[in-house]
Amino acid sequence: MLIIALSALTPLLLMILAGYFSYRRCILPENSAEVLNGFVYYFTLPALLFNSLATTPFDEIAQTRFIFGYLTSLIGIYFLAFWVSKFVLKGDFADDSMRACAASFPNSGYLGLPIMMYLFDGSKQALLATTLGIILPIVIVILIVSSFALYNADKSMSRVRVVWNIVVSMVKAPLIGASFLGAVYSFMDFQLPDFMEAGLHNFGMASVPCALFSVGILLARNKMEMDVANIGIVNLLKLVVHPLLTAVCLFATGVKGQMLLMGILLTGMPVAAISCVLAESNKTLEAETSATFLFSMIMYIPMLYLTLLLTNLCGLPLN
């Protein structure tokens, strides 16, 4: 398992290193991180989300108990991290929202499939859980988009106007719109032509190298002068508290056995690169979020082993 985890993580770290090197050597223009993040946010990631939803049969998506428990843990850890940032780290509203995003958005989009397929020997159940693990964190995008819309709202506007602006912001957000269209496409049982499915998938997978390359640029460009405690607390919430909360929420909704274990493993994955994209697009905690992402990648392997050990002791073995 160490080999499969390292083989999944090493390319990510190399992409980050390439971005760091490119900035230090002045190979690309100064605004390359902004350009790459814009490309991911407006084009490749929406294509990937739409394709994932549109090509998944709706009856497979509608795993109500798993979805409810998984979403409850996502939303729960988001607001827990928000309040920890507010009262413990003394952040402002924008900082609190960004830390909450990092603490609640798992990197299941890139790491989920290879690791889960290896751990569960390519089972269909693991594929379904991983697909839901990729799709469901869109709720975090909704929360972060609405949070920044509220933060940037004109304080003189009426509450109705503020709510309307938040709704408009969510509708305009490409990630949310693409996910909604993909869900409708799946619900209507439409079929994407093979060439469209392959094209959207290949285009969407460009999200990973672009986002990680941008992280490397941000790490090189920023002075990294932030409190190490901030990074440690967010990673504690992401890698420890989040999977524990998921275990409680899934068990409470009646999810047991391997699906319970899969949910725990999926939410225990490190911070997603999309958090860095959102931090850059909102000009909030860019350096800290990038450092938090990198630290979570380094800590993931020992945390994965510890998670499997504890779940096995609690009667949730891999086999």
C-alpha positions in Angstrom: 0.0 0.0 0.0 2.9 2.3 0.7 4.0 2.0 -3.0 0.5 2.8 -4.3 0.2 5.8 -2.0 3.7 7.1 -3.0 3.0 6.5 -6.7 -0.2 8.6 -6.4 1.5 11.4 -4.3 4.9 11.7 -6.1 3.5 13.1 -9.4 1.6 15.8 -7.4 4.7 16.8 -5.5 6.8 16.9 -8.7 4.2 19.2 -10.4 4.4 21.6 -7.4 8.2 21.5 -7.6 8.0 22.3 -11.3 5.9 25.4 -10.6 8.3 26.4 -7.9 11.3 26.0 -10.2 9.6 27.9 -13.1 9.0 30.9 -10.9 12.5 31.0 -9.3 14.0 30.8 -12.8 11.6 33.4 -14.2 10.6 31.0 -17.0 7.0 32.1 -17.0 5.4 35.6 -16.6 4.7 37.0 -13.2 0.9 36.5 -13.4 1.2 32.8 -14.4 -0.5 31.5 -11.2 -3.5 33.8 -11.8 -3.8 32.7 -15.4 -3.6 29.0 -14.5 -6.1 29.2 -11.7 -8.5 31.1 -13.9 -8.1 28.4 -16.6 -8.9 25.7 -14.0 -11.8 27.6 -12.3 -13.6 28.7 -15.4 -12.9 25.8 -17.9 -11.2 22.5 -16.9 -12.7 21.9 -13.5 -16.3 22.6 -14.6 -15.8 20.2 -17.6 -14.6 17.5 -15.2 -17.5 18.0 -12.8 -20.1 18.0 -15.6 -18.6 14.9 -17.1 -18.4 13.0 -13.8 -22.1 13.7 -13.1 -23.5 13.4 -16.6 -21.9 9.9 -17.1 -22.9 8.5 -13.7 -26.4 6.8 -13.7 -28.7 8.8 -11.5 -29.8 5.7 -9.6 -26.2 5.2 -8.6 -25.8 8.8 -7.5 -28.9 8.5 -5.3 -27.4 6.7 -2.4 -29.5 8.6 0.1 -28.0 7.4 3.4 -24.4 7.7 2.3 -25.0 11.1 0.7 -26.8 12.5 3.7 -24.1 11.3 6.2 -21.3 12.4 3.9 -22.8 15.8 3.3 -23.5 16.3 7.0 -19.8 15.7 7.8 -18.7 18.0 5.0 -20.9 20.8 6.2 -20.2 20.1 9.9 -16.4 20.3 9.5 -16.8 23.4 7.4 -18.6 25.3 10.1 -16.4 23.8 12.9 -13.3 25.0 11.1 -14.9 28.4 10.5 -15.5 28.9 14.2 -12.1 27.5 15.2 -10.5 30.1 12.8 -12.7 32.8 14.2 -12.3 32.2 17.9 -8.9 30.4 18.1 -7.0 31.9 15.2 -8.7 35.3 15.4 -9.3 35.5 11.6 -11.6 37.8 9.8 -14.7 36.5 7.9 -12.7 35.9 4.6 -9.9 34.1 6.4 -12.3 32.0 8.3 -14.1 31.0 5.2 -10.9 30.0 3.4 -9.6 27.9 6.2 -13.0 26.2 6.5 -12.8 25.4 2.8 -9.3 23.9 3.2 -10.3 21.8 6.2 -13.4 20.4 4.6 -12.5 19.8 0.9 -10.7 16.4 0.5 -8.5 15.7 -2.5 -10.6 12.7 -3.6 -10.7 13.9 -7.2 -7.1 13.0 -7.8 -6.1 10.6 -5.0 -9.4 8.9 -4.5 -9.6 6.6 -7.5 -6.1 5.0 -7.5 -6.0 4.6 -3.7 -9.5 3.3 -3.3 -9.3 1.0 -6.3 -6.1 -0.5 -4.8 -7.4 -0.8 -1.2 -10.7 -2.5 -2.3 -9.4 -4.4 -5.3 -11.3 -2.5 -7.9 -14.8 -3.2 -6.4 -17.8 -1.5 -8.0 -18.8 -0.3 -4.5 -15.5 1.5 -4.1 -15.9 3.1 -7.6 -19.4 4.3 -6.6 -18.2 5.7 -3.2 -15.3 7.4 -4.9 -17.5 9.0 -7.5 -19.8 10.4 -4.8 -16.7 11.5 -2.9 -15.7 13.5 -6.0 -19.1 15.0 -6.6 -20.4 15.8 -3.1 -17.8 18.4 -2.1 -19.4 20.8 -4.6 -21.4 21.8 -1.5 -18.2 23.3 -0.2 -17.9 25.4 -3.3 -21.4 26.6 -2.8 -20.6 27.6 0.8 -17.4 29.4 -0.1 -19.0 31.2 -3.1 -21.9 32.4 -0.9 -19.6 33.3 1.9 -17.5 35.6 -0.2 -20.6 37.0 -1.9 -21.9 37.9 1.6 -18.5 39.3 2.6 -18.3 41.6 -0.4 -21.9 42.7 -0.3 -22.7 46.4 0.1 -23.7 46.8 3.8 -26.3 49.4 2.9 -28.3 46.9 0.8 -31.5 45.3 2.2 -31.4 41.6 3.3 -33.5 40.6 0.3 -31.0 42.3 -2.0 -28.1 40.6 -0.3 -29.7 37.2 -0.5 -30.5 37.8 -4.2 -26.8 38.7 -4.9 -25.7 35.6 -3.2 -28.0 33.5 -5.3 -26.8 35.2 -8.5 -23.2 34.6 -7.5 -23.8 30.9 -7.0 -25.6 30.7 -10.4 -22.7 32.5 -12.1 -20.1 30.3 -10.4 -18.9 27.9 -13.2 -18.3 25.0 -10.8 -21.8 25.1 -9.4 -23.5 25.6 -12.8 -21.6 22.7 -14.4 -22.5 20.4 -11.5 -26.2 21.3 -11.7 -26.2 20.7 -15.5 -24.4 17.4 -15.1 -27.0 16.3 -12.5 -29.9 17.3 -14.7 -28.2 15.5 -17.6 -27.9 12.3 -15.5 -31.5 12.6 -14.2 -32.9 12.9 -17.7 -30.9 9.8 -18.7 -29.2 11.5 -21.6 -26.1 9.8 -23.1 -23.0 11.7 -23.9 -21.4 10.6 -27.2 -18.2 8.7 -26.6 -16.0 11.3 -28.2 -17.6 14.0 -26.0 -17.1 11.9 -22.8 -13.5 11.2 -23.6 -12.9 14.8 -24.7 -14.4 16.4 -21.5 -12.6 13.9 -19.3 -9.2 14.6 -20.9 -9.8 18.4 -20.9 -11.0 18.2 -17.3 -8.0 16.3 -16.1 -5.8 19.3 -17.0 -7.2 20.7 -13.8 -4.7 18.7 -11.7 -1.4 19.7 -13.3 -2.4 23.3 -13.7 -3.6 23.7 -10.1 -0.6 22.0 -8.7 1.8 23.9 -10.9 0.2 27.1 -9.7 0.6 26.0 -6.1 4.4 25.7 -6.7 4.4 29.3 -8.1 2.5 30.6 -5.1 4.9 28.9 -2.7 7.9 30.4 -4.5 6.3 33.9 -4.9 5.0 34.4 -1.4 7.2 34.9 1.7 5.4 32.2 3.6 5.4 34.4 6.7 2.4 32.8 8.5 1.9 31.2 11.9 2.8 27.5 11.7 0.0 26.9 14.3 -2.6 28.0 11.6 -1.4 25.4 9.2 -1.2 22.7 11.9 -4.7 23.4 13.2 -6.3 23.3 9.8 -4.5 20.0 9.0 -5.6 18.6 12.3 -9.2 19.4 11.4 -8.8 18.0 7.9 -6.8 14.8 8.5 -8.1 13.8 12.0 -11.4 15.5 12.9 -13.0 15.3 9.5 -12.8 11.5 9.1 -13.9 11.0 12.8 -16.9 13.2 12.2 -17.7 11.3 9.0 -17.6 8.0 10.9 -20.1 9.3 13.3 -22.4 10.9 10.7 -22.4 7.8 8.4 -23.0 5.4 11.3 -25.9 7.6 12.5 -27.5 7.4 9.1 -27.3 3.6 9.0 -24.2 3.2 6.7 -22.2 0.2 7.8 -19.4 -2.1 6.6 -17.3 -1.2 3.7 -19.2 1.8 2.6 -18.6 3.3 6.1 -14.9 2.6 5.8 -14.8 4.1 2.3 -16.5 7.3 3.5 -14.0 7.6 6.3 -11.0 7.1 4.0 -12.3 9.5 1.3 -12.8 12.4 3.8 -9.5 11.6 5.4 -7.6 12.6 2.2 -5.4 15.7 2.2 -6.5 19.2 1.3 -7.7 19.5 -2.3 -5.8 21.7 -4.8 -9.1 23.5 -5.6 -8.7 25.2 -2.2 -5.6 26.9 -3.5 -7.5 27.9 -6.7 -10.3 29.4 -4.6 -7.9 31.2 -2.3 -6.1 32.8 -5.3 -9.4 33.7 -7.1 -10.7 35.4 -3.9 -7.3 36.9 -3.0 -7.4 35.4 0.5 -4.7 33.5 2.4 -3.0 32.4 -0.9 0.3 31.6 0.8 -1.2 29.9 3.9 -3.6 27.8 1.9 -0.8 26.6 -0.4 1.4 25.7 2.6 -1.5 24.0 4.2 -2.1 21.9 1.1 1.6 20.9 0.8 1.8 20.0 4.5 -1.3 17.8 4.3 0.2 15.9 1.3 3.3 15.1 3.4 1.3 14.0 6.4 -1.2 11.9 4.4 0.7 8.6 4.2 1.3 8.2 8.0 -2.3 9.3 8.7 -3.6 6.7 6.1 -1.8 3.9 7.9 -3.1 5.1 11.3 -6.7 5.3 10.0 -6.5 1.8 8.6 -5.1 0.5 11.9 -7.8 2.2 14.0 -10.7 1.2 11.7 -9.5 -2.4 11.7 -9.4 -2.4 15.5 -13.0 -1.0 15.5 -14.2 -3.9 13.3 -13.9 -2.3 9.9 -11.2 -4.4 8.1 -10.4 -3.8 4.4 -11.5 -7.4 3.5 
